Amino acid sequence: MATTVEEHSTSLRKDDLIEMYWTMLLARRLDERAWVLHRQGRIAFHISGIGHEAAQVGAAFALRRGVDWVVPYYRDLAMILSLGLTPREFALSIMGKKGDPSSGGRQMPSHWSLRRANVVSHSAPVATQTTHAVGIALGIKMTGDDAVAITSIGEGSTAQGEWYEGVNWAAIHHLPVIFLVENNMYAISVRQEQQMAVRHVADKAAGLGLPGVSVDGMDILKVHEAVSEAASRARAGEGPTLVEAKVYRLTPHSSDDDDRSYRSREEVAEWRARDPLDRFAAQLLDQRHLAPEAVAEMDARARQEVDEAIQFAESALYPEVSEGAYPVYAEDIPHA
Amino acid sequence: MATTVEEHSTSLRKDDLIEMYWTMLLARRLDERAWVLHRQGRIAFHISGIGHEAAQVGAAFALRRGVDWVVPYYRDLAMILSLGLTPREFALSIMGKKGDPSSGGRQMPSHWSLRRANVVSHSAPVATQTTHAVGIALGIKMTGDDAVAITSIGEGSTAQGEWYEGVNWAAIHHLPVIFLVENNMYAISVRQEQQMAVRHVADKAAGLGLPGVSVDGMDILKVHEAVSEAASRARAGEGPTLVEAKVYRLTPHSSDDDDRSYRSREEVAEWRARDPLDRFAAQLLDQRHLAPEAVAEMDARARQEVDEAIQFAESALYPEVSEGAYPVYAEDIPHA
Amino acid sequence: MPEITLIEGLRQAMDEELARDERVFIVGEDVGPRGGVFRATQGLFEKYGAGRVIDSPLAELSIVGVGIGAALYGMRPICEIQFADFIYPALNQIINEAAKICYRSAGEWTVPMVIRAPYGGGIGGGLYHSQSVETLFCHVPGLKVVIPSTPYDAKGLLKSAVRDPNPVLVFEPKKGYRLIKGEVPEGEGELVPLGQARITRQGSDLSVIAYGMMHYYCLQAAEAVARDGIEVEVVDLRTLKPLDKQAILSSIKKTGKVLIVHEDNLTGGFGAEIAAILADEAFTDLDAPIRRLAGPDVPAVPYSHPLQSWFMPDAEKIAAAMRDLAAY
Amino acid sequence: MPEITLIEGLRQAMDEELARDERVFIVGEDVGPRGGVFRATQGLFEKYGAGRVIDSPLAELSIVGVGIGAALYGMRPICEIQFADFIYPALNQIINEAAKICYRSAGEWTVPMVIRAPYGGGIGGGLYHSQSVETLFCHVPGLKVVIPSTPYDAKGLLKSAVRDPNPVLVFEPKKGYRLIKGEVPEGEGELVPLGQARITRQGSDLSVIAYGMMHYYCLQAAEAVARDGIEVEVVDLRTLKPLDKQAILSSIKKTGKVLIVHEDNLTGGFGAEIAAILADEAFTDLDAPIRRLAGPDVPAVPYSHPLQSWFMPDAEKIAAAMRDLAAY
Ligand SMILES: Cc1ncc(C[n+]2csc(CCOP(=O)(O)OP(=O)(O)O)c2C)c(N)n1
Ligand SMILES: Cc1ncc(C[n+]2csc(CCOP(=O)(O)OP(=O)(O)O)c2C)c(N)n1
Ligand SMILES: [Mg+2]
Ligand SMILES: [Mg+2]
């Protein structure tokens, strides 16, 4: 059963809930549009977060945005929107246009960075971000700053030694960091059973000496609660937490993938019936935080924002060719 | 309390027990002599297994020697002697002489390899051997051969992602491999608490989905029992086991180390009182498997074998300079 | 002879080797039912089963480390790294282990294994799906490095690599996977021996040395400058390590001028070693400076289309460099 | 000015930087109470505490990865890798992360960090305690690579590296740690700027380019051949990346002949890049083939004493190569 808003112990106000829903919705509409643009040949690549929105927005809203530090992974569109990325910026990035805030068109889309929101640049090789979050948490501890670091990753990528080393280090040094695992049961085509011999990713925490919790990642409030608790622990000097959010990727892995070779249409349909966006809408309607008309109005607004963002990006410039050559070293930054 | 021989459930015969004691004793005397040779400037380097002998011999005697496969680490002199390395061969290796069976003088001493005994060549970078043992176990499973692989490592080295990845793979694929951790509480100067946030290395097994056991590694029979059980499981197709043997390194890390900067003389003395060689001798005397005179006679014999081996190696030749150039590729082997 | 694509050549090679020798197996990410993200192993899981076409955990170092262990046991692993960019976690296993085991054990142990990885840019892959990584490995004694540029060589070299008793890295120009087509004999294919370069175009004015996708562009560029009367000799290295020094030296003896082309970054790239050899051993044959055309010294190929084009050497840039050198 | 050892120069540099800037910290294996296995950090744990001199877990990739994270947060980590041979597990972090973060974020993020590692042979360390690994990193845009050969430079370059806003690798010739002594001003020491080579001996007959321990031997060899009337100019690179191309080009302009010396394996070693640059840009200045003297192409330095001597370039071998080239 989904948590009801009342049951949920943390202090989310109605406005927060509506903002959370709005962010999920906006992420969903942007993401869907990216798939369309790809089919139309107007963008070259897209990697999707559809199905992961509740986990990402639930986690992001448990942070003090702009204070805490975030080291995300490529599926985190909804999380980064929560932290302040604009639809226009996202649109620029999928087209490789100038003004893409993550990389000025250097990185593939969905390889985030948003300095103004403490979102750290990450790469494509999975799991490298884990130790970065730990190092940030070490910096927080050394300076005595009042902040927490969070890093996200897929369940398959927890098979990397990189992930293990990072979590181990944080557990030894009681660092203020949260390891969020978005477990969608697949790493491209490979099922969780081929990635680990434990039932839940959270079970790995026992072997590393930190608390691990596993929550229904399609339930935004459950995720919010778990990450809020982890953040409190971190701020209280009680060290890191592993939070596993069980989700499902409702799309193929990326625009280059065809998931029919490795999972049945029935399985996908089953999970589609548990769509986290619909579920949260139902909760909010049920609890009368939103009226049906408001939901429809928000959807129209989201679609319009997406239209506008895409239009904006389509008429934006590409980076100049001369930009390719820098900044290789910090000394080159003034030219940037 | 130490296990009495009677309590011990496996079918070790008296001869086995005496051979086990003999091997521990020989390892000890060789190891001690290496320290003396180093002080005399007659060898350049030594890394010691003193304090680990019960764990190593206990484990080796749980294997079908010459059938099962072994991927050891540098502290495993007593284990490799159990598998058939001769004192002469060891002496050649510490002097970098021709005829060193591990590498023909190419590797530092104690970087084992003994093809005739299925002891696989390993390197100095810690933890790389773990995945090799897993690959061997995969080969065993693929061919349907009746063998088991075992690999040993120090507790500090289990902080490496390499170790995690190897154990994870074996757990997923139920491979016939045993992960033996010789936990001596230190990685050079760094204590276990700085390497992991769990109390026992065996606790890591829970997070990886395989059984983990922790035994008193100063008690040869306990180790023998644990490894025997792990080997039975592996042979029965029940997959890998993690066995932690708690030991103590009674010497500095290596001939380049000075352990006074990081541990007290009292601590070392305390552990010296629990010397596994003395302890096993006491058990055997107690159970009347050996008479005091026999112990003394064996000691004299061991010392004589060591003398003879060192003499032999000192008059042996160095590799010819021309040997340095090969074999870089398998094609070069005929020249070797 | 039927025309096939480069990637089909690779697939056939693996199929034939799996059929020939039961010690051969494939291991990597998504190589099973998915058939690999580029479909290089398509159909092999269905044909040979989960025991011989193994979906590994998402962990490159263990793909290689487990492969090494299996090879030590007597198996013949073909390890797939999904993109060359993701090979770094495995470098300790490749450089400290695979490359050194034969030497360090005085030949008691050998590591017959293949590591395949798609490499190179021009496919919109950005910094982490476009890298050229061959140079690192060409510096490591104990390894062999192969880069095919035609379907025929892709098939024949990969088959030879599988049968080779050493660790062999096969880097595959992914942009050419479907773009490059060529004739390959049907049925049990021919082996192409490791360590032999091929002169793919005769010429007397200057020599161009290349491999992989750049070789493909060099041939196009050579055609273009031929129209201006510049006759370029094109050398396709095919195996970078061991390098076919003789082929290069003879070509330069003939032409006296040399242009080396690769898409990997210029500084410290494999072209440097070729230049160094020629600057020593062909010193008296050279009648012009040794020129290199390579990827610029930025961390990797950027994503945005104009930046990618700026980065990548192509037929046009190569032709310009050829003209420039010919005019020296 | 007092004479100190090379390792003491490094220790002083770290001491002074820790005192100067509270963002600076040290992290690595056994760097704490043990003071490092070579004692480079001796006394610093006692002076600055466990919060700033951190004994890491035995895991190189996380030493570097955590260092990167801390640097992103604004700290100034000095990461110690106990032996250069053990740097490979961290290559993914160094090459795919540290080197690329500035570029990939269009300069929004930078990684001011130092990675120190003892390197090189001749100390009986065998295959895994003797490696030279600089070449790999010199090929990677975004990194800087420093190798000092005197106590003065060791101190001054390390201090500059700590203050540099980029990832800087400092490889330390461990054989020279206590063997090489030299004068270094007391108290707050001088900075030696990155990117500048130094002519350590003037000569007109031929140029020798080297770094680290080989530079030390090159000076000895130059003295030896001077007795035969051969005047060698010796260039100590000090920083390999960015390379001081101008210093090399001017020296060759003067001498017309060049010998490049390193202990890393010959093929694809850093000498190749130097040779390639000269073969292009100094083509008309050269009046002899470009010669390289380097470690042979075997996987690493073997342990046994006679084999180690066979591997290592030394003053005698270098002098022979100088004589040979001078006679060309
Ligand atoms: C080191 C590395 N190896 C391989 C890849 C290719 N790759 C990209 S995503 C992916 C699967 C990741 O699965 P998971 O961690 O479960 O995250 P998900 O995509 O399911 O969210 C793979 C294999 C990569 N990016 N990095
Ligand atoms: C990858 C790597 N890093 C560092 C070292 C240097 N080193 C050699 S042994 C050792 C400590 C190992 O400790 P542990 O695993 O507990 O084994 P022990 O020596 O205590 O038996 C270290 C740091 C190494 N050999 N390999
Ligand atoms: Mg997943
Ligand atoms: Mg230990």
Coordinates of N, CA and C in Angstrom, one line a residue, chain B residues 107-202:
Chain B
Q107 N 60.8 -12.4 -9.8 CA 59.9 -11.8 -8.8 C 60.7 -11.7 -7.4
M108 N 60.2 -10.8 -6.6 CA 60.7 -10.8 -5.2 C 60.4 -12.1 -4.5
P109 N 61.1 -12.4 -3.5 CA 60.8 -13.6 -2.7 C 59.3 -13.6 -2.2
S110 N 58.8 -14.8 -2.0 CA 57.4 -15.0 -1.5 C 56.3 -14.5 -2.4
H111 N 56.7 -14.3 -3.7 CA 55.6 -14.2 -4.7 C 55.5 -15.5 -5.4
W112 N 54.7 -16.4 -4.9 CA 54.7 -17.8 -5.2 C 54.2 -18.1 -6.6
S113 N 54.6 -19.3 -7.0 CA 54.1 -20.0 -8.2 C 54.7 -21.3 -8.1
L114 N 53.9 -22.4 -8.3 CA 54.4 -23.7 -8.3 C 53.5 -24.6 -9.2
R115 N 53.8 -24.5 -10.4 CA 52.9 -25.1 -11.4 C 52.6 -26.6 -11.1
R116 N 53.6 -27.3 -10.7 CA 53.4 -28.8 -10.5 C 52.3 -29.0 -9.4
A117 N 52.1 -28.0 -8.5 CA 51.2 -28.2 -7.4 C 49.9 -27.4 -7.6
N118 N 49.7 -26.9 -8.8 CA 48.5 -26.0 -9.0 C 48.5 -24.7 -8.2
V119 N 49.7 -24.3 -7.9 CA 49.8 -23.0 -7.2 C 50.1 -21.9 -8.2
V120 N 49.2 -21.0 -8.4 CA 49.2 -20.0 -9.5 C 50.1 -18.8 -9.1
S121 N 50.8 -18.4 -10.1 CA 51.6 -17.2 -9.9 C 50.8 -16.0 -9.5
H122 N 51.3 -15.3 -8.4 CA 50.6 -14.0 -8.1 C 51.6 -12.9 -8.0
S123 N 51.0 -11.7 -7.9 CA 51.9 -10.5 -8.0 C 51.9 -9.8 -6.6
A124 N 52.5 -8.6 -6.6 CA 52.5 -7.8 -5.4 C 51.2 -7.0 -5.2
P125 N 50.6 -6.4 -6.2 CA 49.4 -5.6 -6.0 C 48.4 -6.4 -5.3
V126 N 48.0 -6.1 -4.1 CA 47.1 -6.9 -3.3 C 45.7 -7.0 -4.0
A127 N 45.1 -8.2 -3.8 CA 43.7 -8.4 -4.2 C 43.5 -8.8 -5.6
T128 N 44.5 -8.6 -6.5 CA 44.3 -9.0 -7.9 C 44.1 -10.5 -8.0
Q129 N 44.6 -11.3 -7.0 CA 44.5 -12.8 -7.1 C 43.1 -13.2 -6.9
T130 N 42.2 -12.4 -6.3 CA 40.9 -12.9 -6.0 C 40.1 -13.3 -7.2
T131 N 40.1 -12.4 -8.2 CA 39.3 -12.7 -9.4 C 40.0 -13.9 -10.2
H132 N 41.3 -14.0 -10.1 CA 41.9 -15.2 -10.7 C 41.3 -16.5 -10.2
A133 N 41.2 -16.5 -8.9 CA 40.7 -17.8 -8.2 C 39.3 -18.0 -8.7
V134 N 38.5 -16.9 -8.9 CA 37.1 -17.0 -9.3 C 37.1 -17.5 -10.8
G135 N 38.0 -17.0 -11.6 CA 38.1 -17.5 -13.0 C 38.5 -19.0 -13.1
I136 N 39.4 -19.4 -12.2 CA 39.7 -20.8 -12.1 C 38.5 -21.6 -11.8
A137 N 37.8 -21.1 -10.8 CA 36.6 -21.8 -10.3 C 35.6 -21.9 -11.5
L138 N 35.5 -20.8 -12.3 CA 34.6 -20.8 -13.4 C 35.1 -21.9 -14.4
G139 N 36.4 -22.0 -14.6 CA 36.9 -23.0 -15.5 C 36.6 -24.4 -15.0
I140 N 36.7 -24.6 -13.7 CA 36.4 -25.9 -13.1 C 34.9 -26.2 -13.3
K141 N 34.1 -25.2 -13.2 CA 32.6 -25.5 -13.4 C 32.3 -25.8 -14.8
M142 N 33.0 -25.0 -15.7 CA 32.7 -25.2 -17.1 C 33.1 -26.6 -17.6
T143 N 34.3 -27.0 -17.1 CA 34.8 -28.3 -17.6 C 34.2 -29.5 -16.8
G144 N 33.5 -29.2 -15.7 CA 33.0 -30.3 -14.9 C 34.1 -31.0 -14.1
D145 N 35.3 -30.4 -14.0 CA 36.4 -31.1 -13.3 C 36.0 -31.1 -11.8
D146 N 36.7 -32.1 -11.2 CA 36.4 -32.3 -9.7 C 37.5 -31.6 -9.0
A147 N 37.4 -30.3 -8.8 CA 38.4 -29.5 -8.1 C 37.8 -28.3 -7.5
V148 N 38.6 -27.7 -6.6 CA 38.1 -26.6 -5.8 C 39.3 -25.5 -5.9
A149 N 38.9 -24.3 -5.9 CA 40.0 -23.2 -5.9 C 39.9 -22.6 -4.5
I150 N 41.1 -22.2 -4.0 CA 41.2 -21.4 -2.8 C 42.1 -20.3 -3.0
T151 N 41.8 -19.1 -2.5 CA 42.7 -18.0 -2.5 C 42.7 -17.3 -1.2
S152 N 43.9 -16.8 -0.8 CA 44.1 -16.2 0.5 C 44.5 -14.8 0.3
I153 N 44.3 -14.0 1.4 CA 44.5 -12.6 1.3 C 44.5 -12.0 2.8
G154 N 45.1 -10.9 3.0 CA 45.1 -10.2 4.3 C 43.8 -9.4 4.5
E155 N 43.5 -9.1 5.7 CA 42.2 -8.4 6.0 C 42.2 -7.0 5.4
G156 N 43.4 -6.3 5.4 CA 43.4 -5.0 4.9 C 43.1 -5.0 3.4
S157 N 43.5 -6.0 2.7 CA 43.4 -6.0 1.3 C 41.9 -6.3 0.9
T158 N 41.1 -6.7 1.8 CA 39.7 -6.8 1.5 C 39.0 -5.5 1.3
A159 N 39.7 -4.4 1.6 CA 39.2 -3.0 1.3 C 39.2 -2.7 -0.2
Q160 N 40.0 -3.5 -1.0 CA 40.1 -3.3 -2.4 C 38.8 -3.7 -3.1
G161 N 38.4 -2.9 -4.1 CA 37.2 -3.2 -4.9 C 37.5 -4.5 -5.7
E162 N 38.7 -4.9 -5.9 CA 39.0 -6.1 -6.6 C 38.5 -7.3 -5.8
W163 N 38.7 -7.2 -4.5 CA 38.2 -8.4 -3.7 C 36.7 -8.5 -3.8
Y164 N 36.1 -7.4 -3.6 CA 34.6 -7.4 -3.6 C 34.1 -7.9 -4.9
E165 N 34.6 -7.5 -6.0 CA 34.1 -7.9 -7.3 C 34.3 -9.4 -7.5
G166 N 35.4 -9.9 -7.0 CA 35.6 -11.3 -7.2 C 34.7 -12.2 -6.4
V167 N 34.5 -11.8 -5.1 CA 33.6 -12.5 -4.2 C 32.2 -12.4 -4.7
N168 N 31.8 -11.3 -5.2 CA 30.5 -11.1 -5.7 C 30.2 -12.0 -6.9
W169 N 31.1 -12.0 -7.8 CA 31.0 -12.9 -9.0 C 30.8 -14.4 -8.6
A170 N 31.6 -14.8 -7.7 CA 31.6 -16.2 -7.2 C 30.2 -16.5 -6.5
A171 N 29.7 -15.6 -5.8 CA 28.5 -15.8 -5.1 C 27.3 -15.9 -6.1
I172 N 27.3 -15.0 -7.1 CA 26.3 -15.0 -8.1 C 26.3 -16.4 -8.9
H173 N 27.5 -16.8 -9.2 CA 27.5 -18.0 -10.1 C 27.8 -19.3 -9.3
H174 N 27.7 -19.3 -8.0 CA 27.9 -20.5 -7.1 C 29.1 -21.2 -7.5
L175 N 30.2 -20.5 -7.5 CA 31.4 -21.2 -8.0 C 32.2 -21.9 -6.9
P176 N 32.9 -23.0 -7.2 CA 33.6 -23.7 -6.2 C 34.9 -23.1 -5.8
V177 N 34.8 -22.1 -4.9 CA 36.0 -21.3 -4.5 C 35.9 -20.9 -3.1
I178 N 37.0 -20.9 -2.4 CA 37.1 -20.6 -1.0 C 37.9 -19.3 -0.8
F179 N 37.4 -18.3 -0.2 CA 38.1 -17.1 0.1 C 38.6 -17.1 1.5
L180 N 39.9 -17.3 1.7 CA 40.5 -17.4 3.0 C 41.1 -16.0 3.3
V181 N 40.7 -15.5 4.4 CA 41.3 -14.2 4.8 C 42.1 -14.4 6.1
E182 N 43.4 -14.1 6.0 CA 44.2 -14.2 7.2 C 44.3 -12.9 7.9
N183 N 43.4 -12.8 8.9 CA 43.3 -11.5 9.5 C 44.2 -11.3 10.7
N184 N 45.3 -10.5 10.4 CA 46.3 -10.3 11.5 C 46.2 -8.9 12.1
M185 N 45.0 -8.3 11.9 CA 44.7 -7.0 12.5 C 45.4 -5.8 12.0
Y186 N 46.4 -6.0 11.1 CA 47.2 -4.8 10.6 C 47.4 -5.0 9.1
A187 N 47.3 -3.9 8.4 CA 47.8 -3.8 7.0 C 49.1 -2.9 7.1
I188 N 50.2 -3.5 7.1 CA 51.4 -2.8 7.5 C 51.1 -2.1 8.9
S189 N 50.9 -0.8 8.9 CA 50.7 -0.1 10.2 C 49.2 0.2 10.5
V190 N 48.4 -0.1 9.5 CA 47.0 0.4 9.6 C 46.1 -0.7 10.2
R191 N 45.4 -0.3 11.3 CA 44.6 -1.3 12.0 C 43.3 -1.6 11.3
Q192 N 42.7 -2.7 11.6 CA 41.5 -3.2 11.0 C 40.4 -2.1 11.0
E193 N 40.3 -1.4 12.1 CA 39.2 -0.4 12.2 C 39.3 0.7 11.2
Q194 N 40.5 0.9 10.6 CA 40.6 1.9 9.6 C 40.4 1.3 8.2
Q195 N 40.2 0.0 8.1 CA 40.0 -0.7 6.9 C 38.5 -1.1 6.6
M196 N 37.8 -1.2 7.7 CA 36.4 -1.7 7.6 C 35.6 -1.3 8.8
A197 N 34.3 -1.2 8.6 CA 33.4 -0.8 9.7 C 32.7 -1.9 10.3
V198 N 33.1 -3.2 9.9 CA 32.5 -4.3 10.5 C 33.5 -5.0 11.5
R199 N 33.0 -5.8 12.4 CA 33.8 -6.3 13.4 C 34.7 -7.5 12.9
H200 N 34.1 -8.3 12.1 CA 34.8 -9.5 11.5 C 34.8 -9.4 10.0
V201 N 35.8 -9.8 9.4 CA 35.8 -9.8 7.9 C 34.7 -10.7 7.5
A202 N 34.4 -11.8 8.2 CA 33.4 -12.7 7.9 C 32.0 -12.0 7.8

